[in-house]
mmCIF file of C-alpha atoms (C1' of nucleotides) in Angstrom:
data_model
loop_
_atom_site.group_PDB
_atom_site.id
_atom_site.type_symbol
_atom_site.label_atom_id
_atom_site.label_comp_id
_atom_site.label_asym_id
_atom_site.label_seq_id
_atom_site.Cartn_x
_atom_site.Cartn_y
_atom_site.Cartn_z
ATOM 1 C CA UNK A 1 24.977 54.449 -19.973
ATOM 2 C CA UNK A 2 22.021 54.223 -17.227
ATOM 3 C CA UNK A 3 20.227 57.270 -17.434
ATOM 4 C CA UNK A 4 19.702 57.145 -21.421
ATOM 5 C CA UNK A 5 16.411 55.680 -21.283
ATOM 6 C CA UNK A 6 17.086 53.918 -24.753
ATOM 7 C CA UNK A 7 17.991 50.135 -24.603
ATOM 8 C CA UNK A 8 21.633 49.622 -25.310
ATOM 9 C CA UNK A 9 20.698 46.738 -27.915
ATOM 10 C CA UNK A 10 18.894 47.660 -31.147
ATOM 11 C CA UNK A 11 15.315 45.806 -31.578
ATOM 12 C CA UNK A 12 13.581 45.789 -34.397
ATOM 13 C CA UNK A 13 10.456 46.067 -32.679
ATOM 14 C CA UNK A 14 7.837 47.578 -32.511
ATOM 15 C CA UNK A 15 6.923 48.699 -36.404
ATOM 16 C CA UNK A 16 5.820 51.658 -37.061
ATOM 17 C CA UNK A 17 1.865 51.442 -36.466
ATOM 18 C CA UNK A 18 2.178 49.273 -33.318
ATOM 19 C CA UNK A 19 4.055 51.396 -30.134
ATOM 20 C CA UNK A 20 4.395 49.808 -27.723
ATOM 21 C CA UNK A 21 2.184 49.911 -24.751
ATOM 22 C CA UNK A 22 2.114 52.847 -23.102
ATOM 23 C CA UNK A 23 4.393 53.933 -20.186
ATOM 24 C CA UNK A 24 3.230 56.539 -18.989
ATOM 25 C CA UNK A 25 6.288 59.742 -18.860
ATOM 26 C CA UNK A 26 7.778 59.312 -15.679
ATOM 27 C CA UNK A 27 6.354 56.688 -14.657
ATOM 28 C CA UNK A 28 8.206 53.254 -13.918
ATOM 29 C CA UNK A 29 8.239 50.527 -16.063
ATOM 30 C CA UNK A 30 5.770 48.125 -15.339
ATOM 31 C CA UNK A 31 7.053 44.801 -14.097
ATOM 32 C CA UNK A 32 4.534 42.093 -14.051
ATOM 33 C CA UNK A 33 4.890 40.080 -11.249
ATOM 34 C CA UNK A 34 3.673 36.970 -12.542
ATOM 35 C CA UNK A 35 3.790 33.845 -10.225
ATOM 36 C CA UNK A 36 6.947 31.193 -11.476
ATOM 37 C CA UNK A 37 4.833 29.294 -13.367
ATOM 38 C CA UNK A 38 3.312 31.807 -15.388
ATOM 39 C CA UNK A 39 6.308 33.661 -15.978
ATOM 40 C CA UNK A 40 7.928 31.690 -19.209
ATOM 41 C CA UNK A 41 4.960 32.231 -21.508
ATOM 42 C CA UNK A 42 6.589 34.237 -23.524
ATOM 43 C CA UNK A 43 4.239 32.473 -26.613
ATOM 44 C CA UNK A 44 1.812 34.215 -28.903
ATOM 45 C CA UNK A 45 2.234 37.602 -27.419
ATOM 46 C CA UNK A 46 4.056 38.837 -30.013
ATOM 47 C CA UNK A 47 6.958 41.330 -28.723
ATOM 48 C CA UNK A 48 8.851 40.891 -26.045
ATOM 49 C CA UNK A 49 7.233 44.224 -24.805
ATOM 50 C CA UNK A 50 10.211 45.620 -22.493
ATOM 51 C CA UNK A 51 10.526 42.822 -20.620
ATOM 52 C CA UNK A 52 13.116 42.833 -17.261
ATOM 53 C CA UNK A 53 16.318 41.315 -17.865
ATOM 54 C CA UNK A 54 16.528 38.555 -15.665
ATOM 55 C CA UNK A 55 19.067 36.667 -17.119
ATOM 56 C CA UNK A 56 22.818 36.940 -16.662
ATOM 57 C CA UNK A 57 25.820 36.191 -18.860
ATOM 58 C CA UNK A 58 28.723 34.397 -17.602
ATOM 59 C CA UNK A 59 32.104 33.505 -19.312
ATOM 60 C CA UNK A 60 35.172 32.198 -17.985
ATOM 61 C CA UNK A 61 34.624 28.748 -17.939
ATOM 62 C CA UNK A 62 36.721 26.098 -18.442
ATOM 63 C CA UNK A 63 36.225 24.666 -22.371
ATOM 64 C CA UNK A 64 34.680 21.153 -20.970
ATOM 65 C CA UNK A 65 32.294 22.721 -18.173
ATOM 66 C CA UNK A 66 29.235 20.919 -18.007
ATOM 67 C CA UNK A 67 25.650 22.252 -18.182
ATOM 68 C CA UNK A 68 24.872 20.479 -14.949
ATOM 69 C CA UNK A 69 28.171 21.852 -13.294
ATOM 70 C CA UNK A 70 26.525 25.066 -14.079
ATOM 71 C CA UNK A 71 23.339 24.248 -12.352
ATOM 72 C CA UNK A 72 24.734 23.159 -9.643
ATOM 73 C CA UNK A 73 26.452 25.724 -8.639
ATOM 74 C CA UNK A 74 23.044 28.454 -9.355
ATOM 75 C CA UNK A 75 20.766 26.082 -8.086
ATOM 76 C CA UNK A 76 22.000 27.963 -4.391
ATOM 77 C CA UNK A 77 21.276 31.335 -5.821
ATOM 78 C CA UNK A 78 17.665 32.449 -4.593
ATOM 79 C CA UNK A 79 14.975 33.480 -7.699
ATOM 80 C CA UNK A 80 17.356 30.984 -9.683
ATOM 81 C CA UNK A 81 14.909 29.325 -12.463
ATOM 82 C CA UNK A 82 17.293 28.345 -15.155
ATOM 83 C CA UNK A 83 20.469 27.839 -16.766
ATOM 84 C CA UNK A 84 22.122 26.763 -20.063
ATOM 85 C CA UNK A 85 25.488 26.598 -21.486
ATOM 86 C CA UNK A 86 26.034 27.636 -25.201
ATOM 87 C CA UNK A 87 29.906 27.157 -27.120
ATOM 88 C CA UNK A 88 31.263 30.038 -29.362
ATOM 89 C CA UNK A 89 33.747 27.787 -30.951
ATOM 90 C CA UNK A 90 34.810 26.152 -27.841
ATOM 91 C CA UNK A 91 34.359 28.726 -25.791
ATOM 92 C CA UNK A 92 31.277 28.087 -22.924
ATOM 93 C CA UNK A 93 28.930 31.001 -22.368
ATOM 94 C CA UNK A 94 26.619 30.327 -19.181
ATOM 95 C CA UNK A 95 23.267 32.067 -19.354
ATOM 96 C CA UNK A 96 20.790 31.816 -16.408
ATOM 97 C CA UNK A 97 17.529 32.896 -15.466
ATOM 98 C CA UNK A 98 16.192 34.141 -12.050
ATOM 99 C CA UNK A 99 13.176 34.745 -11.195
ATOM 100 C CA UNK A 100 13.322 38.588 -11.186
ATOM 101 C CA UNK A 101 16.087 41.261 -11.895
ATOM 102 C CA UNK A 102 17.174 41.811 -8.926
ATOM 103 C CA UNK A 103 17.803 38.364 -8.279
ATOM 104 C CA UNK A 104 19.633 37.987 -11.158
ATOM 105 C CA UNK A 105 21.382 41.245 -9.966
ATOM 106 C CA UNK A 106 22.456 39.723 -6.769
ATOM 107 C CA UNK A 107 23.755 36.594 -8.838
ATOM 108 C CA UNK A 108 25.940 38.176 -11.109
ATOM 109 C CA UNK A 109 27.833 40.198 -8.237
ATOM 110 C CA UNK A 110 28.037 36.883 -6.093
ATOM 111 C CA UNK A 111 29.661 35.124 -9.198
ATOM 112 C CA UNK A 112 31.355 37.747 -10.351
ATOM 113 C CA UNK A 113 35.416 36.744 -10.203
ATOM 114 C CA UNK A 114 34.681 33.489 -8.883
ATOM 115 C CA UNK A 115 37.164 30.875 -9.455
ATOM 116 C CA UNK A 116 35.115 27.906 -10.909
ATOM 117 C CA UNK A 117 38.035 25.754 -11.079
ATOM 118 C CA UNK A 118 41.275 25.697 -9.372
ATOM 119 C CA UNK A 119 42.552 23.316 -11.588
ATOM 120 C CA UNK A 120 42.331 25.058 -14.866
ATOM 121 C CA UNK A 121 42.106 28.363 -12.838
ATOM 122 C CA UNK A 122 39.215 29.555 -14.516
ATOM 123 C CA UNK A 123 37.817 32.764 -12.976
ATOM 124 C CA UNK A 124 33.889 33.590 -13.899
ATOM 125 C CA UNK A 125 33.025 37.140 -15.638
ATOM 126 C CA UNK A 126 29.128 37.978 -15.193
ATOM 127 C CA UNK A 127 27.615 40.130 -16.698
ATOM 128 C CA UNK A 128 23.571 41.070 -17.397
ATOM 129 C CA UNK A 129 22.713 39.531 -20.177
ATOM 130 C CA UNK A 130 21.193 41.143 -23.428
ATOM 131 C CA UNK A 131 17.997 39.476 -22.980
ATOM 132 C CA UNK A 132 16.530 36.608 -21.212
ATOM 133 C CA UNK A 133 17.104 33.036 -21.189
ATOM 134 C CA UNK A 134 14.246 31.496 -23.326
ATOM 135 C CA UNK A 135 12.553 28.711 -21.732
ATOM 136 C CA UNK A 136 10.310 26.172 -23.623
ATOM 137 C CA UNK A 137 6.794 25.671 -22.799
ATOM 138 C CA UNK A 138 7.068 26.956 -19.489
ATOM 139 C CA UNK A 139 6.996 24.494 -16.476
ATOM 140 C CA UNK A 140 5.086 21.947 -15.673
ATOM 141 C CA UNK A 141 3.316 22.469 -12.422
ATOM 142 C CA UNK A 142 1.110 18.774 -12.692
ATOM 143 C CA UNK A 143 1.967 16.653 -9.305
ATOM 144 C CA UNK A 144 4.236 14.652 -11.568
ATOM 145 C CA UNK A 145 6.713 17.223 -11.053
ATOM 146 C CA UNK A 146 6.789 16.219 -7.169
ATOM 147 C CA UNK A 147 7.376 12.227 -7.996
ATOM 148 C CA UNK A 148 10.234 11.331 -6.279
ATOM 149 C CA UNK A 149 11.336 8.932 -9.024
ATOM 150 C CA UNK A 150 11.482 12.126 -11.746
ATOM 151 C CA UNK A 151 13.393 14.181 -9.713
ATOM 152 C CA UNK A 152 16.823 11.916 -9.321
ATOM 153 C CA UNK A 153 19.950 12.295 -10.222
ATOM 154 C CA UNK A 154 21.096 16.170 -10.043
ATOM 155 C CA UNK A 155 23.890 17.033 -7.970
ATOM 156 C CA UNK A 156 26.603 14.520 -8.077
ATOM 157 C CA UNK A 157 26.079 11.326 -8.939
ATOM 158 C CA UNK A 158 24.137 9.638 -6.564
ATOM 159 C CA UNK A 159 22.338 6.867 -8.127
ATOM 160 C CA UNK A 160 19.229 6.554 -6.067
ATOM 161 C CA UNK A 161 19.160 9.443 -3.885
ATOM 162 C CA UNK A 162 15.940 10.773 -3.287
ATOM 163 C CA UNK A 163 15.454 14.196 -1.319
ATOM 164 C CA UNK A 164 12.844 15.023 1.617
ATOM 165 C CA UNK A 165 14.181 17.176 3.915
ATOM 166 C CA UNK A 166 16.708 19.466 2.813
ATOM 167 C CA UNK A 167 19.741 19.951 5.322
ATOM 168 C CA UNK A 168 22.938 22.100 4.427
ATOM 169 C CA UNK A 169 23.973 19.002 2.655
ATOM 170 C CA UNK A 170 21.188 17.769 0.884
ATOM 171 C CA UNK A 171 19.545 20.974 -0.576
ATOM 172 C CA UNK A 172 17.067 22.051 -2.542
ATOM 173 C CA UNK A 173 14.595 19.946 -4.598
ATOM 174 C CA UNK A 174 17.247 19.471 -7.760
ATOM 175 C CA UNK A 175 15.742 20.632 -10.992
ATOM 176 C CA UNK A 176 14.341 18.424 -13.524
ATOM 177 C CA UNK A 177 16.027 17.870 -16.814
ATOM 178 C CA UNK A 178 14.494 19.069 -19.525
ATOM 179 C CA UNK A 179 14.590 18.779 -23.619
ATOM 180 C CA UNK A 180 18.067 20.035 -25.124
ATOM 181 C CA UNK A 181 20.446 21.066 -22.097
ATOM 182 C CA UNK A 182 17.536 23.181 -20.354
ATOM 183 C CA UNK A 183 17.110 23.222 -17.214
ATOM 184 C CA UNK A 184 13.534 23.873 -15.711
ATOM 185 C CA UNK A 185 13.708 23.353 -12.185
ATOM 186 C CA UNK A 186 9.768 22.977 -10.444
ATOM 187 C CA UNK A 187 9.529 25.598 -9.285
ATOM 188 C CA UNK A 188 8.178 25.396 -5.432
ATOM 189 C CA UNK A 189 6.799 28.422 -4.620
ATOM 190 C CA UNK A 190 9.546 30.665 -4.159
ATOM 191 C CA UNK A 191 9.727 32.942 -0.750
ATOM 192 C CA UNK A 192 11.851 35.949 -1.425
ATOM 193 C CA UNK A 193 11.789 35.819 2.725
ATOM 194 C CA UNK A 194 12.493 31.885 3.151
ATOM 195 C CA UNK A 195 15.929 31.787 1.948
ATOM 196 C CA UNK A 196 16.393 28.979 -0.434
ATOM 197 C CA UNK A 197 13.379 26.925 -1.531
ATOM 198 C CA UNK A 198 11.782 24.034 0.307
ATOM 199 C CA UNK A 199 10.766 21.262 -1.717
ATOM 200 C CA UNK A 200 6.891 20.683 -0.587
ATOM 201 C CA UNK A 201 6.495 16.725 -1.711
ATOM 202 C CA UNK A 202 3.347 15.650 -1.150
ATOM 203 C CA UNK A 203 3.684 12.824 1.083
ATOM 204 C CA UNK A 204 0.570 10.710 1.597
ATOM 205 C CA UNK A 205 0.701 8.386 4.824
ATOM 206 C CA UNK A 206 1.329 5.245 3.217
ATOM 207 C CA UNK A 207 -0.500 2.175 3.735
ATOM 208 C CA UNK A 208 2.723 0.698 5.060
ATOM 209 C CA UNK A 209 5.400 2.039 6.431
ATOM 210 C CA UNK A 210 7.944 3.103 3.800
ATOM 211 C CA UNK A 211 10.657 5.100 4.010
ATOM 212 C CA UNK A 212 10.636 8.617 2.814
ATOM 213 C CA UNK A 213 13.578 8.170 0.735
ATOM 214 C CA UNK A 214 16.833 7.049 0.328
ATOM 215 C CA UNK A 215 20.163 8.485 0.378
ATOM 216 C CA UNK A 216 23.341 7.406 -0.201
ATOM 217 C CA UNK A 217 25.354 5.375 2.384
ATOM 218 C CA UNK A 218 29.187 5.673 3.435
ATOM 219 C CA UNK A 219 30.096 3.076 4.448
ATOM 220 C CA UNK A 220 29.858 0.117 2.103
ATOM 221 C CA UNK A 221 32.409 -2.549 3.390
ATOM 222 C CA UNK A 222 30.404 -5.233 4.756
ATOM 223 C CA UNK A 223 30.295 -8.542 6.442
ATOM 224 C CA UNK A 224 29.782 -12.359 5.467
ATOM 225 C CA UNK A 225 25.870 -12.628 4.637
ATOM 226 C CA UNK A 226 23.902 -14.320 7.688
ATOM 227 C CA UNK A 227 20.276 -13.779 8.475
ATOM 228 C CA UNK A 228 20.375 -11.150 10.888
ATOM 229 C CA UNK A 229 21.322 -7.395 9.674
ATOM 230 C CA UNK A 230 22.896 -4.699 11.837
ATOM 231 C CA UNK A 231 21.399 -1.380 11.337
ATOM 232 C CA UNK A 232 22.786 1.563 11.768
ATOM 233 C CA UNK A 233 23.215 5.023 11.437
ATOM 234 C CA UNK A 234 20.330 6.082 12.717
ATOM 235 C CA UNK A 235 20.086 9.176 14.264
ATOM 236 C CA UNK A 236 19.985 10.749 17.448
ATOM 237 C CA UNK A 237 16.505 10.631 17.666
ATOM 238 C CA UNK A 238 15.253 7.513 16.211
ATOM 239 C CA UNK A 239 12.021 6.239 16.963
ATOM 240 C CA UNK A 240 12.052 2.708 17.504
ATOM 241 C CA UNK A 241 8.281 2.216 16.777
ATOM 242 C CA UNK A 242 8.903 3.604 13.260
ATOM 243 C CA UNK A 243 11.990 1.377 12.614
ATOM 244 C CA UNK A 244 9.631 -1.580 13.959
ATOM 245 C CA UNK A 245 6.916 -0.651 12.070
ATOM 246 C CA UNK A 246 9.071 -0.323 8.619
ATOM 247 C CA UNK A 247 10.882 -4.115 9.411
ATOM 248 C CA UNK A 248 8.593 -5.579 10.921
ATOM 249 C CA UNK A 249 6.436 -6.173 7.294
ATOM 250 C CA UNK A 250 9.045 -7.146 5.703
ATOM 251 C CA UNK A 251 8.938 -10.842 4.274
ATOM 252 C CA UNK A 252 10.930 -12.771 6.616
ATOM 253 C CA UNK A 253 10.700 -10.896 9.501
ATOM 254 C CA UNK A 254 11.307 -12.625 12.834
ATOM 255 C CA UNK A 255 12.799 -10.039 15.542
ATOM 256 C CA UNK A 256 13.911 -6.780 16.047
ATOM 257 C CA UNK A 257 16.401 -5.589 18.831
ATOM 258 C CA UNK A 258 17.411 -1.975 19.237
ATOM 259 C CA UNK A 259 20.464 -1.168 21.263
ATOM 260 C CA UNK A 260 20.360 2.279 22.587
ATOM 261 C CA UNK A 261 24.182 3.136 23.189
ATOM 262 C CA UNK A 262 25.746 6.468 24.470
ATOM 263 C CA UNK A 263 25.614 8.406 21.230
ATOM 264 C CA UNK A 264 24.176 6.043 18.679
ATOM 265 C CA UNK A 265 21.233 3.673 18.316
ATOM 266 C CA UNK A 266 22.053 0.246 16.524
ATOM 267 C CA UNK A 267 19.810 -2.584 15.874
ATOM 268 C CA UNK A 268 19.774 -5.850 14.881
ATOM 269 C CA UNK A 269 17.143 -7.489 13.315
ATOM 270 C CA UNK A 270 16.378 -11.521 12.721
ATOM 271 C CA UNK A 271 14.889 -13.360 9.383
ATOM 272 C CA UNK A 272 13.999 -16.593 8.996
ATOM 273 C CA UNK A 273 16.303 -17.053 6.419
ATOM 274 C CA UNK A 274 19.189 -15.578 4.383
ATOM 275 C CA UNK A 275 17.265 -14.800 1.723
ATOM 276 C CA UNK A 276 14.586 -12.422 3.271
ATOM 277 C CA UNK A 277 17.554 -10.814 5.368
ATOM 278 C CA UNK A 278 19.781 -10.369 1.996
ATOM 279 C CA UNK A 279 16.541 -8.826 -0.005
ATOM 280 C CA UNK A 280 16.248 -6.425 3.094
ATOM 281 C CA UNK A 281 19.730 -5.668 2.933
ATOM 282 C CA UNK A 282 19.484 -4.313 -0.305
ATOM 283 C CA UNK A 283 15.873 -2.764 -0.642
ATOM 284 C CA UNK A 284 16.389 -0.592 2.784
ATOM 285 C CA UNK A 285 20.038 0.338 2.437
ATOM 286 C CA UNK A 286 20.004 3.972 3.240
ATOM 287 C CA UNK A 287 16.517 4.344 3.852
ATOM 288 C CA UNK A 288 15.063 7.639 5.607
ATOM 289 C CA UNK A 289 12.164 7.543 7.921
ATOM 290 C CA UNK A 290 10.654 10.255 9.789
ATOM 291 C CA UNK A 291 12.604 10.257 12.685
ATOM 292 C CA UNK A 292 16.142 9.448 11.403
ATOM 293 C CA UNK A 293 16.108 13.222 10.246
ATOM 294 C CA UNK A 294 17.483 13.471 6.954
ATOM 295 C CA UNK A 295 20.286 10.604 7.177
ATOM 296 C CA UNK A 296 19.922 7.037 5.677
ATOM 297 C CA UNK A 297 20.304 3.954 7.464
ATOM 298 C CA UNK A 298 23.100 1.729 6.848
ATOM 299 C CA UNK A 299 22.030 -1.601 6.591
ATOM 300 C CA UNK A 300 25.279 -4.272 6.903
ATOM 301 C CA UNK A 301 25.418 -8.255 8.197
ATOM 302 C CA UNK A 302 26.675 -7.748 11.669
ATOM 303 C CA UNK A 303 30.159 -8.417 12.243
ATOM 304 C CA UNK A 304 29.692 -11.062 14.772
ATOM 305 C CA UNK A 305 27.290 -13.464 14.946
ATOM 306 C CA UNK A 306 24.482 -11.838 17.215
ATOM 307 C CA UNK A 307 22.021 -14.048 19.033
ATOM 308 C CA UNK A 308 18.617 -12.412 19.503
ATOM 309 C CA UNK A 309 17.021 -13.063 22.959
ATOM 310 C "C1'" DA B 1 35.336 40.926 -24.747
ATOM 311 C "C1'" DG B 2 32.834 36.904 -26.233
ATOM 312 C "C1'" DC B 3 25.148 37.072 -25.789
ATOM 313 C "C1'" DA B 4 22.182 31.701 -27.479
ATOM 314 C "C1'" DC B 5 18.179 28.864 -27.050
ATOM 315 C "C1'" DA B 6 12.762 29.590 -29.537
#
DNA sequence: AGCACA
């Protein structure tokens, strides 16, 4: 029951010549509000003094469910820090950690009942948990966090996707893997009023133009090899100085041709050779720049034979 | 209903 004021789980803390800290009567618990990357140092401080419960227990899994099918789905859930999956015998228990009770609060109802699976028709039970999700060595906040090449491969299997700006489709910076099964997402600082989390990569102007990143491309039936590529996919809004700009240094490069068309852009772009056209093909396939928005650039041989100019 | 990791 609520209104007992005891815990409903026994600790053996404290002994009898340390109480803990004082509450005062009547007063409300205090709840540090520690920024994320303080808030796992749960070392050397002896007790857990009454800490929040910010972790919630789920069940209901399917017997193969996968820690990372588990963080996938929480990674959506705002004050979501981290998750784990633990077997009783074969049976999964999910635990995750949120940044703050009430987050976790909000979690647990918006799981509750859901059906994880359809195949195996596995319905989630949530429930708070007994006590919180231990994290290791809290998280790393050095800039290596923010390299793009650390934080691939989460959601799905994209092999080289790298994230800038999140749409509806390509969310939130995935978390980084860490030791045994954890999860330890970096944090970026989390706005309780922002909705989800906005990855904040530091993105130096480069030297020369790169792409942001790379995502994964649809369409991969292609056309005999030649030395001119089609691009396209581009966007609405491309900017044909940046698509120069990011071609135009690359080895081989002889001409660029941009065809603006009703809806799309396409463009077509000349080496002196196969080979610097082929090595294009594959280092830019589904490249991102600024003004493409958040969609990669499909990068094929053109289907005819196109003679620039 | 089943609550582990350190």
């Amino acid at each position: 029951m609520a209104g007992t004021g005891i815990h409903p789980y026994h600790q053996q803390w404290p002994p009898a010549q340390a109480p803990p800290p004082p509450t005062a009567p009547g007063a409300p618990p205090s709840i540090h509000h520690a920024p994320p990357h303080v808030l796992f140092d749960n070392s050397n401080r002896g007790p857990p003094t009454h800490e929040e419960v910010r972790t919630i227990f789920i069940t209901g899994f399917p017997d193969d469910v996968k820690e990372r099918e588990l963080q996938n789905l929480l990674r959506w859930l705002p004050g979501y820090e981290a998750s784990q999956v633990n077997y009783k015998g074969d049976k999964a228990m999910g635990f995750a950690l949120f940044s703050s009770s009430q987050h976790a609060i909000a979690a647990k109802d918006s799981l509750q009942d859901m059906v994880f699976d359809v195949e195996t028709k596995s319905v989630l039970h949530t429930e708070m948990a007994k006590k919180n999700l231990f994290v290791k060595r809290g998280i790393v906040a050095d800039s290596d966090a923010y390299d793009q090449s650390k934080r691939l491969r989460t959601g799905g299997d994209y092999s080289h996707a790298a994230y800038t700006t999140p749409s509806p489709f390509h969310p939130p910076p995935p978390p980084v893997w860490g030791p045994h099964g954890y999860m330890a997402p970096v944090p970026p600082p989390y706005d309780p009023y922002g909705g989800y989390p906005v990855p904040q990569v530091p993105m130096p102007p480069a030297p020369i133009p790169a792409p942001s990143s790379y995502v994964p491309i649809q369409n991969t039936k292609d056309n005999p090899p030649c030395n001119t590529l089609f691009i396209g996919n581009l966007g609405q809004n491309i900017n044909e100085d940046e698509l120069r700009g990011l071609f135009s240094v690359q080895p081989g490069f002889k001409q660029m041709k941009v065809l603006r068309q009703e809806r799309h852009t396409v463009c077509f772009i000349e080496f002196e050779d196969l080979n610097s056209a082929t090595t294009v093909h594959h280092s830019l396939q589904g490249a991102v720049i600024p003004s493409s928005g958040s969609i990669g650039m499909r990068i094929q041989y053109p289907f005819r034979f196109i003679f620039l100019q």
